[in-house]
Amino acid sequence: MRIFLLLARHLVILALISIVFNLPSLEGILINNGIELNPGSLLIFCGLFSMGGAQFAGRASMIAALQRLKAEQGFPEDLPGQLAALGIRPGKVGSLSALLRSHPPLDGRVLTLQCP
């Protein structure tokens, strides 16, 4: 399911880039400079660009960055009460919100990176 969400996100990005670059003023500038936009090549670029950063960073630095992010992500103690006042409940493990999440929890991401 997550791969479909990833592909859908890339298609939305592709659509937005296509719309922006096809504006009359910007399209003329691009054509005058010899740049022709092909939606297929833009989609490939989006996919490779999003995966390339993980390959260049390496496992150890990504694990350290996720652990540092987790340490900085502390929540105040009274936050659950404030969230309950807004009608926001913490998500359950198998809930729909877990399925629609763009990223897995930080602990799960670190465990995935630590396993060979």
PDB file of N, CA and C in Angstrom, residues 5 13 18 22 24 30 39 49 57-58 60 65 69 89 92 95-96 109-111:
ATOM      1  N   LEU A   5       1.042   4.788  -2.382  1.00  0.00           N
ATOM      2  CA  LEU A   5       1.028   6.157  -1.873  1.00  0.00           C
ATOM      3  C   LEU A   5       2.251   6.937  -2.360  1.00  0.00           C
ATOM      4  N   ILE A  13       3.264  15.449  -7.626  1.00  0.00           N
ATOM      5  CA  ILE A  13       4.395  16.355  -7.828  1.00  0.00           C
ATOM      6  C   ILE A  13       4.620  16.594  -9.314  1.00  0.00           C
ATOM      7  N   SER A  18       4.335  20.076 -13.973  1.00  0.00           N
ATOM      8  CA  SER A  18       3.863  20.272 -15.342  1.00  0.00           C
ATOM      9  C   SER A  18       3.013  21.531 -15.456  1.00  0.00           C
ATOM     10  N   ASN A  22       4.204  24.843 -17.534  1.00  0.00           N
ATOM     11  CA  ASN A  22       3.420  25.125 -18.726  1.00  0.00           C
ATOM     12  C   ASN A  22       2.712  26.471 -18.660  1.00  0.00           C
ATOM     13  N   PRO A  24       2.272  30.209 -19.490  1.00  0.00           N
ATOM     14  CA  PRO A  24       2.726  30.826 -20.743  1.00  0.00           C
ATOM     15  C   PRO A  24       4.067  31.554 -20.641  1.00  0.00           C
ATOM     16  N   LEU A  30      11.546  28.636 -21.170  1.00  0.00           N
ATOM     17  CA  LEU A  30      12.159  27.319 -21.280  1.00  0.00           C
ATOM     18  C   LEU A  30      12.398  26.934 -22.740  1.00  0.00           C
ATOM     19  N   PRO A  39       6.892  14.714 -19.548  1.00  0.00           N
ATOM     20  CA  PRO A  39       6.368  14.226 -18.264  1.00  0.00           C
ATOM     21  C   PRO A  39       7.001  12.908 -17.805  1.00  0.00           C
ATOM     22  N   PHE A  49      15.583  11.166  -7.748  1.00  0.00           N
ATOM     23  CA  PHE A  49      16.002  12.212  -6.830  1.00  0.00           C
ATOM     24  C   PHE A  49      15.609  11.859  -5.400  1.00  0.00           C
ATOM     25  N   ALA A  57      23.736   8.984   1.614  1.00  0.00           N
ATOM     26  CA  ALA A  57      23.938   9.216   3.043  1.00  0.00           C
ATOM     27  C   ALA A  57      24.563   8.016   3.746  1.00  0.00           C
ATOM     28  N   GLY A  58      24.104   6.826   3.433  1.00  0.00           N
ATOM     29  CA  GLY A  58      24.613   5.640   4.114  1.00  0.00           C
ATOM     30  C   GLY A  58      23.793   5.308   5.348  1.00  0.00           C
ATOM     31  N   ALA A  60      24.693   4.301   8.517  1.00  0.00           N
ATOM     32  CA  ALA A  60      25.101   4.805   9.836  1.00  0.00           C
ATOM     33  C   ALA A  60      24.658   6.250  10.043  1.00  0.00           C
ATOM     34  N   ALA A  65      20.898  10.245  12.318  1.00  0.00           N
ATOM     35  CA  ALA A  65      19.983  11.365  12.096  1.00  0.00           C
ATOM     36  C   ALA A  65      18.596  11.052  12.641  1.00  0.00           C
ATOM     37  N   LEU A  69      16.715  13.000  15.635  1.00  0.00           N
ATOM     38  CA  LEU A  69      15.375  13.533  15.412  1.00  0.00           C
ATOM     39  C   LEU A  69      14.412  13.041  16.487  1.00  0.00           C
ATOM     40  N   ARG A  89      -7.424  11.908  18.969  1.00  0.00           N
ATOM     41  CA  ARG A  89      -7.038  10.748  19.761  1.00  0.00           C
ATOM     42  C   ARG A  89      -5.770  10.143  19.188  1.00  0.00           C
ATOM     43  N   LYS A  92      -4.255   4.083  16.786  1.00  0.00           N
ATOM     44  CA  LYS A  92      -3.985   2.701  17.173  1.00  0.00           C
ATOM     45  C   LYS A  92      -2.998   2.114  16.173  1.00  0.00           C
ATOM     46  N   SER A  95      -4.678   0.996  12.854  1.00  0.00           N
ATOM     47  CA  SER A  95      -5.757   1.868  12.421  1.00  0.00           C
ATOM     48  C   SER A  95      -5.530   2.410  11.014  1.00  0.00           C
ATOM     49  N   LEU A  96      -6.528   3.073  10.510  1.00  0.00           N
ATOM     50  CA  LEU A  96      -6.461   3.674   9.185  1.00  0.00           C
ATOM     51  C   LEU A  96      -5.408   4.775   9.132  1.00  0.00           C
ATOM     52  N   ARG A 109      11.679   2.801  11.660  1.00  0.00           N
ATOM     53  CA  ARG A 109      12.645   3.150  10.618  1.00  0.00           C
ATOM     54  C   ARG A 109      14.067   2.816  11.045  1.00  0.00           C
ATOM     55  N   VAL A 110      14.381   3.063  12.314  1.00  0.00           N
ATOM     56  CA  VAL A 110      15.730   2.739  12.815  1.00  0.00           C
ATOM     57  C   VAL A 110      15.937   1.233  12.801  1.00  0.00           C
ATOM     58  N   LEU A 111      14.936   0.463  13.252  1.00  0.00           N
ATOM     59  CA  LEU A 111      15.053  -0.998  13.246  1.00  0.00           C
ATOM     60  C   LEU A 111      15.229  -1.539  11.828  1.00  0.00           C
TER      61      LEU A 111
END
